[in-house]
Amino acid sequence: MMQILRTVAELRTRVRGWKADGRQVGVVPTMGALHEGHLSLVRAAKRGCDRVIVTVFVNPTQFNNPEDLAKYPRTEAADAALLAEEGVDVLFAPGPDEVYPAGFASQVIVNGVSAPLEGERRPGHFEGVATVVTKLFGMTQADRAYFGQKDWQQLQVVKRLVADLNISVEVVGCETIREPDGLAMSSRNVRLDPLSRAQAPALHRILQKTAQALRGGAEVAPVLAQAVADLRLAGFSDVDYLELRTAAMLEPATSVAQPARLLVAATIGDVRLIDNIPV
Ligand code: AMP
């Protein structure tokens, strides 16, 4: 039976019992509105760990835009039903006051890998992510934590902070789950109007085409410029960035000689989508 817990104290008691029995604990941090992408992380956690905690917390400190926070979908009953079906042991769904009680004053800042791309366009975002993830690791005492490659930069930020702060959790990055037409699953996809939803798969299609050109030896700058033009033609209004970066450090990459990643953020309708693929 899955338990829904809302306080850190209850969670700690539960985890202490598991640890005393020598159980390996996995955690899947989420903001809810769960889809198959989240469930793929849950399944990986089930395969890799004896006990699985899924956290659902819409973390206010990682939203740089109040409207995005207000519009963020919240579907706790449906989420709980899906997680129970997957055999999750604990759904940890604390309120904001449990996570940030009066007097809260700390922040985790990861330099370097947090700075470009999302870090530049969403000031404060990765500080919010790094802080809440560090707290979730402390609360759950998990042995392994599962994150999606969908949020590639976030995954690199989490790996960095775990290494830097000597947190004893193994970070597992899981493949991006896509709709049949290639659109990466995202909780924000429900906000796409029908036309935008029909146009949105161009994001992945153009990434693939660009990656192929780069693998074939094409020069980076013109290929990226063409891809941005293609995105606009496909219906994207703003292209925040479309860049080739080194896979782990996310430094600008001028060739595909080293492991590189194409990363994009672009808006269609009024929904900002991100995606990335290896090159
Ligand atoms: P979120 O609820 O959007 O904060 O996402 C929670 C976790 O699920 C993060 O580690 C995401 O990277 C991951 N995730 C979200 N969408 C996908 C997807 N389409 N495929 C794989 N993982 C995903």
mmCIF file of C-alpha atoms and ligand atoms in Angstrom, residues 28-32 34-35 37-38 40-41 62 72 146-151 154 174-178 184-188, ligand 1:
data_model
loop_
_atom_site.group_PDB
_atom_site.id
_atom_site.type_symbol
_atom_site.label_atom_id
_atom_site.label_comp_id
_atom_site.label_asym_id
_atom_site.label_seq_id
_atom_site.Cartn_x
_atom_site.Cartn_y
_atom_site.Cartn_z
ATOM 1 C CA VAL A 28 12.144 10.451 -7.926
ATOM 2 C CA PRO A 29 11.736 14.209 -7.438
ATOM 3 C CA THR A 30 8.853 15.709 -9.455
ATOM 4 C CA MET A 31 6.481 18.654 -9.555
ATOM 5 C CA GLY A 32 3.500 16.392 -10.240
ATOM 6 C CA LEU A 34 2.671 13.105 -13.907
ATOM 7 C CA HIS A 35 3.041 11.575 -17.373
ATOM 8 C CA GLY A 37 8.203 10.507 -18.672
ATOM 9 C CA HIS A 38 7.885 10.610 -14.878
ATOM 10 C CA SER A 40 9.737 5.850 -16.687
ATOM 11 C CA LEU A 41 11.859 7.297 -13.843
ATOM 12 C CA GLN A 62 12.544 27.665 -8.952
ATOM 13 C CA TYR A 72 1.470 25.083 -13.332
ATOM 14 C CA TYR A 146 16.378 9.506 -10.761
ATOM 15 C CA PHE A 147 16.270 12.485 -13.100
ATOM 16 C CA GLY A 148 15.272 12.854 -16.754
ATOM 17 C CA GLN A 149 17.630 13.817 -19.566
ATOM 18 C CA LYS A 150 14.725 15.968 -20.795
ATOM 19 C CA ASP A 151 16.075 18.581 -18.382
ATOM 20 C CA GLN A 154 19.326 20.396 -14.571
ATOM 21 C CA CYS A 174 17.075 8.508 -17.673
ATOM 22 C CA GLU A 175 16.223 8.846 -21.375
ATOM 23 C CA THR A 176 13.685 11.398 -22.567
ATOM 24 C CA ILE A 177 10.257 9.875 -23.196
ATOM 25 C CA ARG A 178 8.476 11.281 -26.245
ATOM 26 C CA ALA A 184 9.130 15.375 -25.481
ATOM 27 C CA MET A 185 6.552 14.702 -22.782
ATOM 28 C CA SER A 186 6.156 17.617 -20.394
ATOM 29 C CA SER A 187 3.617 18.679 -17.797
ATOM 30 C CA ARG A 188 3.382 21.970 -19.685
HETATM 31 P P1 AMP B 1 9.187 17.893 -13.445
HETATM 32 O O1 AMP B 1 7.985 17.331 -12.773
HETATM 33 O O2 AMP B 1 8.924 18.524 -14.763
HETATM 34 O O3 AMP B 1 10.036 18.731 -12.523
HETATM 35 O O4 AMP B 1 10.088 16.642 -13.802
HETATM 36 C C1 AMP B 1 10.461 15.718 -12.822
HETATM 37 C C2 AMP B 1 11.489 14.789 -13.388
HETATM 38 O O5 AMP B 1 10.953 14.093 -14.502
HETATM 39 C C3 AMP B 1 12.742 15.518 -13.880
HETATM 40 O O6 AMP B 1 13.888 14.766 -13.545
HETATM 41 C C4 AMP B 1 12.517 15.560 -15.363
HETATM 42 O O7 AMP B 1 13.714 15.628 -16.107
HETATM 43 C C5 AMP B 1 11.812 14.251 -15.603
HETATM 44 N N1 AMP B 1 11.067 14.286 -16.856
HETATM 45 C C6 AMP B 1 10.155 15.210 -17.243
HETATM 46 N N2 AMP B 1 9.720 14.953 -18.484
HETATM 47 C C7 AMP B 1 10.394 13.846 -18.908
HETATM 48 C C8 AMP B 1 10.405 13.100 -20.123
HETATM 49 N N3 AMP B 1 9.629 13.424 -21.160
HETATM 50 N N4 AMP B 1 11.221 12.017 -20.190
HETATM 51 C C9 AMP B 1 12.015 11.681 -19.143
HETATM 52 N N5 AMP B 1 12.047 12.350 -17.976
HETATM 53 C C10 AMP B 1 11.253 13.412 -17.864
#
